[in-house]
Amino acid sequence: MMPLANCFRLLPTIAAFTLALPAFFASPADANSPTQFPARPADCKNFNGPFEKWLAEFRRESQQRGVSARTLSLALDGMTHDPAIIRIDRGQSFFAQSFLDFHGKLATPNRVNSGKRQMQRHADLFARAKAEFGVPAPIITAFWALESDFGRGMGKRPVLRSLATLAWDCRRSEMFREELHAALAIIDRGDLTPDEMVSSWAGELGQTQFLPTHYLRHAVDYDGDGKRNLFKSDADVIGSTANFIRSLGWTRGQPWLEEVLVPSNLDWQRASLDQAYARSEWAKAGVKYASGAPLPDDALLASLILLQGRGGPAFLAYPNFKIFTEWNQSLNYAVTAAYLATRLAGARAMNRGPSPAEPMSREDVMTLQTLLARNGYDMGRIDGLIGARTRAAVRAEQIKFGLPADSYPTAELIERLRRQR
């Protein structure tokens, strides 16, 4: 994939972003970035020496891995690094906005309508993919829509130059070194030529924006032409995306996300992705479907997600939801993609909630993180991005102060923390 697809461009496609879950606003990472390669700080100093020397060493390593001399010449002769790529990588900020703003810009009515047309147009292919991989059409189509607007926004930068620049740079050198090796293997395999490999800036490939390692492992030849081409073949896009989603742990026939209504007296401490309760328990607590219909009295586990506090939209996330956070670790992205899939499956437009909390500025979040760190919480880097650590600490302090513990930071909480000093 894609993804893990997808990293970082701005509108009209999402392909360009990526972050880190369960971050609420993601840290500037890549959507599909493998977690075994943690990113270094954005102000890290390059330790790889001059680019030309690094590239020569990388070329020797690729030869030892079996990449042909022809591919190395086609891909790397005359290669230079691109300083603009490093500036973009250091400056990602698209995800630092409210969920409702994020969702509104990406899961548009036009994408819903376009997605439904694609599902009708390729009904036979989607039926085949569902039978083979267990993944329904709305799931595949939601990612296809968000990542490239069905191929209209895949970017124009040379993938190989972007990958070489990021592999040479200090911040995620190990990760992108492997991605560059994979890109060369894709060329060597005969799926793509270097000129065909274009992207936004972080090196994802094709209409559902696979990182090269995912392309190499999970892309399938679904149109039978002997190549795996996720740029030009809709059949390969659909089959490969379904194959990748299955590899992330998709369970056939199970739901992924449903919008719900929550009562004002809910025990807000239960609203967290790290807690799951049977639907029968949520029903007893007064949670209902968005239509007002009761939840089933069954044992299917679900977590309650509140992305703009207790007055904003609310969702029950089921075990299949994990594939969305595996695809892209930004929770804003994951819920946007998952809810877009429910729209494509027939759900109505989202309820914004009675009083969604206003998003905090990055500066205010940094102030909050500093205050929480002084209270003994491990905040990691003070970066102004609301991730899992910040949300957990916020919930603990809300409980301590007797505030509704919905894990959403507020100006009131900051003021209480300040007075405590």
XYZ file of C-alpha atoms in Angstrom:
421
model
C 0.000 0.000 0.000
C -0.082 1.749 -0.143
C -0.056 2.698 2.339
C 0.787 2.409 5.050
C 0.301 4.297 2.869
C 0.237 7.463 2.030
C 1.887 10.226 3.040
C 1.657 13.759 2.741
C 0.312 15.920 0.132
C -2.304 18.600 0.633
C -5.654 18.772 -1.031
C -7.199 17.649 -3.185
C -5.712 14.325 -2.217
C -4.611 12.931 1.048
C -1.994 10.808 -0.260
C 0.363 13.081 1.117
C -0.042 12.811 4.773
C 1.048 10.586 7.472
C 1.201 10.320 11.106
C 1.363 8.343 14.184
C -1.402 6.646 16.072
C -3.061 6.688 18.233
C -2.240 10.297 17.732
C -5.261 12.491 17.644
C -3.446 14.989 15.563
C -0.669 13.104 14.078
C 2.929 13.630 14.353
C 4.581 14.342 11.079
C 5.374 10.841 10.062
C 4.175 8.877 7.206
C 1.023 7.250 6.922
C 2.181 3.925 6.240
C 5.495 4.258 7.880
C 6.812 1.056 9.408
C 7.050 1.405 13.177
C 10.352 -0.485 13.346
C 12.005 2.672 11.992
C 11.240 5.455 14.498
C 11.714 8.985 13.217
C 14.463 11.169 14.629
C 13.720 14.765 15.679
C 13.026 17.235 12.899
C 16.162 19.188 13.842
C 18.490 16.169 13.523
C 21.844 16.645 11.813
C 22.732 14.579 8.783
C 25.228 11.833 9.594
C 25.403 10.220 6.151
C 28.036 12.505 4.639
C 27.946 13.989 1.136
C 25.045 12.746 -0.985
C 27.275 11.513 -3.813
C 29.351 9.376 -1.458
C 26.220 8.004 0.215
C 24.625 7.173 -3.160
C 27.714 5.279 -4.321
C 27.634 3.154 -1.155
C 23.887 2.562 -1.568
C 24.423 1.518 -5.179
C 26.978 -1.104 -4.131
C 24.547 -2.400 -1.513
C 21.774 -2.684 -4.110
C 24.066 -4.664 -6.408
C 24.790 -7.056 -3.547
C 21.017 -7.482 -3.103
C 20.740 -8.632 -6.689
C 19.457 -5.518 -8.478
C 20.580 -5.576 -12.100
C 23.170 -3.174 -13.463
C 20.621 -2.000 -16.038
C 18.079 -1.033 -13.364
C 20.715 0.730 -11.272
C 21.819 2.720 -14.295
C 18.251 3.647 -15.317
C 17.289 4.613 -11.786
C 20.364 6.198 -10.240
C 22.640 7.614 -12.969
C 22.798 11.382 -12.513
C 20.732 11.281 -9.310
C 20.877 14.385 -7.078
C 19.129 15.090 -3.791
C 16.182 17.504 -3.563
C 16.419 20.037 -0.701
C 12.705 20.875 -1.133
C 11.766 17.336 -0.064
C 13.558 17.770 3.253
C 11.867 21.135 3.841
C 8.453 19.588 3.180
C 9.202 16.659 5.478
C 10.129 19.029 8.293
C 7.095 21.244 7.862
C 4.044 18.966 7.740
C 1.089 20.532 9.517
C -2.042 19.503 7.617
C -3.141 17.061 10.276
C -2.989 19.623 13.064
C -6.598 20.719 12.661
C -9.941 19.676 14.053
C -11.525 16.417 12.978
C -14.601 18.155 11.581
C -12.469 20.505 9.477
C -10.292 17.640 8.322
C -13.261 15.436 7.472
C -15.091 18.257 5.728
C -12.184 18.970 3.407
C -11.579 15.350 2.466
C -14.790 13.308 2.682
C -16.719 15.651 0.418
C -20.119 14.981 -1.174
C -18.341 14.895 -4.532
C -16.116 12.053 -3.324
C -19.139 10.170 -2.049
C -20.854 10.509 -5.427
C -17.686 9.709 -7.384
C -17.077 6.681 -5.198
C -20.552 5.323 -5.804
C -20.033 5.701 -9.537
C -16.745 3.800 -9.328
C -18.428 0.984 -7.410
C -21.083 0.729 -10.129
C -18.565 0.962 -12.951
C -16.340 -1.775 -11.530
C -19.019 -3.878 -9.862
C -17.610 -7.141 -11.232
C -14.063 -6.356 -10.062
C -15.257 -5.355 -6.603
C -17.340 -8.536 -6.333
C -14.292 -10.591 -7.308
C -12.094 -8.819 -4.744
C -14.696 -9.308 -2.004
C -14.962 -13.016 -2.780
C -11.195 -13.478 -2.870
C -10.035 -11.171 -0.075
C -13.195 -10.544 1.977
C -12.966 -6.758 1.667
C -16.162 -4.939 0.573
C -16.197 -2.315 -2.152
C -16.845 0.727 0.120
C -13.622 0.100 2.070
C -11.448 -0.088 -1.037
C -13.229 2.865 -2.601
C -12.843 5.117 0.445
C -9.065 4.766 0.384
C -9.013 5.157 -3.406
C -10.959 8.407 -3.095
C -8.871 9.913 -0.298
C -5.487 8.904 -1.629
C -5.721 10.164 -5.206
C -9.275 11.105 -6.182
C -9.352 7.924 -8.268
C -6.047 8.642 -9.968
C -6.478 12.357 -10.555
C -3.976 13.430 -7.903
C -0.981 11.116 -7.631
C 1.651 13.864 -7.704
C 4.340 14.710 -10.229
C 7.640 14.456 -8.348
C 10.096 11.704 -9.338
C 9.689 8.988 -6.716
C 13.275 7.792 -6.909
C 14.716 11.243 -6.223
C 12.364 11.755 -3.291
C 13.216 8.370 -1.804
C 16.943 8.880 -2.287
C 16.740 12.287 -0.592
C 14.805 10.932 2.384
C 17.069 7.876 2.654
C 20.136 10.125 2.755
C 18.552 12.538 5.248
C 18.933 11.845 8.974
C 15.302 11.828 10.109
C 14.062 8.548 8.648
C 17.114 7.235 6.859
C 16.641 3.539 7.688
C 12.993 3.487 6.651
C 13.501 5.205 3.314
C 16.639 3.242 2.531
C 14.430 0.136 2.527
C 11.787 1.933 0.460
C 14.385 2.885 -2.143
C 15.622 -0.710 -2.297
C 12.016 -1.836 -2.822
C 11.450 0.730 -5.576
C 14.476 -0.607 -7.443
C 13.169 -4.159 -7.036
C 9.822 -3.099 -8.542
C 11.644 -1.746 -11.593
C 13.787 -4.880 -11.795
C 10.645 -7.039 -11.640
C 9.274 -5.234 -14.687
C 6.164 -3.690 -13.110
C 7.115 -0.030 -13.602
C 9.762 2.109 -15.268
C 11.555 4.928 -13.425
C 9.681 7.517 -15.510
C 6.317 6.049 -14.473
C 7.156 6.345 -10.789
C 5.837 9.757 -9.739
C 4.334 10.863 -6.440
C 3.654 13.801 -4.162
C 6.914 13.945 -2.210
C 7.216 10.979 0.144
C 7.545 8.266 -2.458
C 4.159 6.546 -2.424
C 3.136 4.801 -5.595
C -0.100 4.573 -7.525
C -3.741 5.437 -7.056
C -3.937 4.113 -3.497
C -0.461 5.364 -2.634
C 1.486 2.273 -1.602
C 4.917 2.694 -0.144
C 7.313 0.712 -2.350
C 7.748 -2.053 0.248
C 3.996 -2.593 0.303
C 3.796 -2.411 -3.467
C 6.463 -5.083 -3.741
C 4.725 -7.422 -1.279
C 1.031 -6.849 -1.909
C 0.437 -5.499 -5.419
C -1.276 -8.100 -7.623
C -1.760 -8.436 -11.380
C -5.561 -8.316 -11.413
C -6.010 -7.581 -15.115
C -3.773 -10.444 -16.283
C -1.321 -8.394 -18.358
C 1.735 -9.719 -16.509
C 2.457 -6.488 -14.619
C 1.315 -4.902 -11.385
C 0.537 -1.327 -12.360
C -1.288 0.735 -9.732
C -0.943 3.891 -11.811
C -2.829 2.819 -14.948
C -4.856 -0.315 -14.174
C -8.043 0.101 -12.151
C -8.225 -3.682 -11.846
C -4.749 -3.843 -10.295
C -5.674 -0.966 -7.949
C -8.793 -2.745 -6.692
C -7.220 -6.183 -6.311
C -4.008 -4.909 -4.744
C -5.774 -2.636 -2.283
C -8.031 -5.489 -1.183
C -5.001 -7.773 -0.818
C -3.183 -5.222 1.321
C -6.216 -4.584 3.534
C -6.591 -8.316 4.116
C -2.934 -8.456 5.160
C -3.645 -5.818 7.821
C -6.096 -8.189 9.520
C -9.495 -7.440 7.986
C -12.222 -9.822 9.232
C -14.698 -10.807 6.553
C -18.326 -9.846 7.171
C -17.727 -7.648 10.230
C -18.511 -3.922 10.660
C -15.787 -1.292 11.044
C -17.345 1.975 12.299
C -20.821 3.301 13.096
C -21.958 6.759 14.099
C -23.851 6.871 17.393
C -25.635 9.230 19.779
C -24.380 9.396 23.360
C -26.271 10.532 26.471
C -25.076 13.588 28.381
C -24.554 11.528 31.556
C -22.274 8.910 29.988
C -19.237 7.747 31.954
C -16.799 9.602 29.703
C -13.800 7.673 30.976
C -14.976 4.760 28.827
C -14.523 6.751 25.602
C -11.144 5.563 24.399
C -9.705 3.295 21.724
C -7.841 1.378 24.416
C -11.141 0.265 25.991
C -13.744 -1.968 24.356
C -17.164 -3.064 25.642
C -19.916 -5.254 24.266
C -22.597 -3.438 22.306
C -25.064 -4.635 24.926
C -23.072 -2.633 27.516
C -23.080 0.487 25.381
C -26.828 0.059 24.903
C -27.342 -0.125 28.675
C -25.331 3.098 29.003
C -27.776 4.855 26.671
C -25.756 4.828 23.456
C -27.922 4.593 20.316
C -27.433 4.593 16.584
C -27.352 8.016 14.936
C -30.897 7.370 13.702
C -32.078 6.912 17.296
C -32.526 3.152 16.872
C -31.254 0.936 19.711
C -27.977 -0.926 19.473
C -28.135 -4.723 19.176
C -28.087 -6.597 22.476
C -25.017 -8.634 21.559
C -21.431 -9.234 22.631
C -19.664 -7.597 19.677
C -16.902 -5.442 21.156
C -16.633 -1.763 20.277
C -14.715 1.305 21.426
C -16.244 4.769 21.658
C -14.380 7.512 19.775
C -14.965 11.210 20.497
C -12.773 13.326 18.243
C -14.067 16.730 19.356
C -15.081 16.068 22.916
C -18.352 14.842 24.356
C -20.373 17.421 22.390
C -18.995 16.438 18.992
C -19.604 13.496 16.683
C -19.392 10.049 18.287
C -18.524 6.668 16.775
C -18.340 3.047 17.786
C -15.203 1.472 16.364
C -15.126 -2.294 15.893
C -12.092 -4.615 15.580
C -11.972 -4.055 11.810
C -11.335 -0.360 12.460
C -7.725 -1.264 13.228
C -6.984 -1.576 9.510
C -7.674 2.149 9.099
C -5.154 3.056 11.787
C -2.689 0.617 10.260
C -3.155 2.270 6.882
C -2.588 5.716 8.339
C -1.854 6.283 11.990
C -3.578 9.651 12.164
C -6.847 9.120 14.002
C -8.361 12.046 12.087
C -7.519 10.301 8.830
C -8.567 6.853 10.040
C -12.036 7.964 11.154
C -12.488 10.098 8.042
C -11.705 7.124 5.794
C -13.828 4.744 7.851
C -16.834 7.057 7.895
C -16.475 7.785 4.177
C -16.696 4.014 3.678
C -19.941 3.933 5.677
C -21.311 6.734 3.482
C -20.443 4.727 0.388
C -22.240 1.794 1.998
C -25.387 3.903 2.491
C -24.987 5.796 5.800
C -26.272 9.342 6.035
C -24.122 12.464 6.398
C -22.388 12.864 9.737
C -24.027 14.546 12.731
C -21.667 17.254 13.995
C -22.948 16.862 17.542
C -24.669 19.431 19.758
C -21.545 21.363 20.782
C -18.237 20.171 19.309
C -15.265 21.480 21.243
C -13.168 24.155 19.598
C -9.725 22.937 18.549
C -6.765 24.303 20.463
C -3.873 26.080 18.791
C -0.580 24.247 18.558
C 0.924 26.776 20.976
C -1.806 26.079 23.542
C -1.266 22.341 23.201
C 2.465 22.847 23.804
C 1.603 24.832 26.941
C -0.683 22.000 28.053
C 2.002 19.389 27.408
C 4.537 21.411 29.388
C 2.159 21.648 32.355
C 1.396 17.933 32.168
C 5.105 17.109 32.031
C 5.652 19.194 35.165
C 2.985 17.068 36.846
C 5.055 13.967 36.138
C 3.517 12.695 32.904
C 5.777 11.343 30.180
C 4.975 13.617 27.270
C 7.877 12.629 25.070
C 8.676 15.597 22.832
C 6.692 18.784 23.510
C 5.409 19.211 19.960
C 1.889 20.645 20.157
C 0.379 17.503 18.625
C -2.319 15.679 20.561
C -1.323 12.042 20.601
C -1.973 9.049 22.812
C 0.236 10.245 25.681
C -1.353 13.677 25.770
C -4.878 12.265 25.661
C -4.154 9.794 28.452
C -2.655 12.508 30.651
C -5.562 14.856 29.910
C -8.033 12.165 30.941
C -6.155 11.519 34.193
C -6.130 15.234 35.064
C -9.803 15.622 34.135
C -10.615 12.830 36.580
C -8.482 14.475 39.253
C -10.254 17.828 38.824
C -13.725 16.294 38.595
C -14.165 17.374 34.971
C -15.866 15.219 32.320
C -13.063 12.830 31.381
C -13.495 12.710 27.602
C -9.715 13.096 26.975
C -10.270 16.286 24.986
C -8.116 19.217 26.208
C -9.770 22.509 27.018
C -8.770 26.008 28.096
C -10.405 25.268 31.460
C -8.062 22.353 32.053
C -5.025 24.465 31.184
C -6.167 27.153 33.616
C -6.655 24.617 36.401
C -3.200 23.205 35.784
C -1.704 26.696 35.866
C -3.380 27.505 39.165
C -2.053 24.268 40.611
C 1.565 25.366 40.195
